[in-house]
Amino acid sequence: MTTLWTAAEIAAATSGIAAADFAVSGVAFDSREVGPGDLFVALTGESTDGHRFLDQAFAQGAAGAIVSQDAPYPHVRVADTAAALNDLGRAARARMTGMVIGVTGSVGKTSAKEALFAALDRSLPDRVHRSVKSYNNHTGVPLSLARMPRDTEVGVFEMGMNHAGELAQLTRLVRPHIAVVTAIAPAHTAFFPDESAIADAKGEIFQGLEPGGTAIVPYDSPHRDRLIAAATPYAARIVTFGLDKGADVHALEAMRLPTGGTFVSARIGARELSFTLSQPGLHWVSNALAVLAAVDAAGADLGLAGLALAELGGLVGRGARFLAPAAGGDMLVIDESYNANPASMRATLAVLAQEPGRHLAVLGEMRELGDDSDAYHAGLAEPIVAARVETALLVGEAMTPLVKALEGRVDVVHVPDAATALGRLRDLARAGDAVLVKGSNGVGLSRLVAGLGGGTT
């Protein structure tokens, strides 16, 4: 076991008291994820208390715990376990002597983070650490920091928000040397007056930049100048990326390949790089350009980054593809079930448009869109028609405006939940179909994907 933290180090970082001497190799706050040698952080909240799961955590092999009350297991006792997790993350960042990269954006941040990890891991195998899953909030970010091994040379951390001010707190915890904004789009609009306010909130990531840091900004965004203005007080260097030739890092050519990927020729400053991107779609080209900008800013090998992008598989819930049984044979399922907003819906429908065969779309409602929700949903009608969707299987009450907008244009099946959608899809699908599955995470379309034999629940 490689020691990540000792009891003495945890106590020093959190101002806690160690009840025993122990060492841990990992950190978790979800008892279901605890494995042998882990530190279990017993978080308390409005609906649950991690202390109730101490027995389970240690039965699964936990080596120690952070608690705020007496416990019959090796532990460090603190006044507040959530504050202690932040303190542990802060201590992990303080002992890290390498480079840290922060990633945010309305769309594409998890995909860009994973692609960036793959690209850097080619140059520094087993020396790059990143956030797992979409652990990008007030508990996920300090957890990801706390899990960072001592000998990490590059750390890549995803940061998200749904209210102003949240990203400012996270970025000051991460203290990145390079900060990337992938894109600005309508998301969580229930909590923001307009898209400019979303851009301002995403621009908070630059406030945590270390001296001499680099800000990476989407050139094609209508909020480019707003993001540049947000970065200027904090960044020593600002790099833009995008499809437009005016960007510092831009695509000279992007061509869809028969294999489903994309051939990209890119200019990075004064250099050119040609590579095959395994994922289809212009949104992935944009992600790849952001990744190359960050790799270049980090001083890593661009050629190896290109090789990594060529081999990058689709992420579960974010573009993974698999064949599933259908009447007469197999259908292609494009799993975009993790989340959705208007921009990502349009981007993935454009990908579906390029697939051969009959097109079906299982689309779940988009949440947290506020007063403009009806308009955003109805606005998907044109992209659906352009994608040559024969049947749109729409899930959730918020999809009602889209049902009306598609009337007479596309066959529509409107259902209340993912379980019903799965049954209807099985009735509708046949061999050779291409099926896009996408919706807000709370709709539960990942369960539909699992029912088809893909993804995870």
PDB file of C-alpha atoms in Angstrom, residues 331 362 393 395 415 417-428 445 447-453:
ATOM      1  CA  MET A 331     -29.043  -0.887 -33.071  1.00  0.00           C
ATOM      2  CA  VAL A 362     -34.689   9.501 -26.562  1.00  0.00           C
ATOM      3  CA  LEU A 393     -39.212   9.666 -27.556  1.00  0.00           C
ATOM      4  CA  VAL A 395     -39.360  12.041 -21.373  1.00  0.00           C
ATOM      5  CA  VAL A 415     -43.733   9.461 -21.666  1.00  0.00           C
ATOM      6  CA  ASP A 417     -40.276   8.532 -16.989  1.00  0.00           C
ATOM      7  CA  ALA A 418     -37.208   6.567 -18.055  1.00  0.00           C
ATOM      8  CA  ALA A 419     -38.719   3.160 -17.288  1.00  0.00           C
ATOM      9  CA  THR A 420     -41.634   3.795 -19.629  1.00  0.00           C
ATOM     10  CA  ALA A 421     -39.249   5.162 -22.251  1.00  0.00           C
ATOM     11  CA  LEU A 422     -37.217   1.943 -22.155  1.00  0.00           C
ATOM     12  CA  GLY A 423     -40.279  -0.168 -22.847  1.00  0.00           C
ATOM     13  CA  ARG A 424     -41.398   2.050 -25.727  1.00  0.00           C
ATOM     14  CA  LEU A 425     -37.907   2.125 -27.237  1.00  0.00           C
ATOM     15  CA  ARG A 426     -37.773  -1.665 -27.244  1.00  0.00           C
ATOM     16  CA  ASP A 427     -41.066  -1.694 -29.136  1.00  0.00           C
ATOM     17  CA  LEU A 428     -39.904   0.909 -31.670  1.00  0.00           C
ATOM     18  CA  LEU A 445     -31.859   7.973 -18.571  1.00  0.00           C
ATOM     19  CA  ARG A 447     -31.007   3.504 -16.160  1.00  0.00           C
ATOM     20  CA  LEU A 448     -32.469   3.215 -19.649  1.00  0.00           C
ATOM     21  CA  VAL A 449     -28.941   2.863 -21.024  1.00  0.00           C
ATOM     22  CA  ALA A 450     -28.180   0.203 -18.425  1.00  0.00           C
ATOM     23  CA  GLY A 451     -31.372  -1.614 -19.416  1.00  0.00           C
ATOM     24  CA  LEU A 452     -30.044  -1.760 -22.969  1.00  0.00           C
ATOM     25  CA  GLY A 453     -26.783  -3.278 -21.782  1.00  0.00           C
TER      26      GLY A 453
END
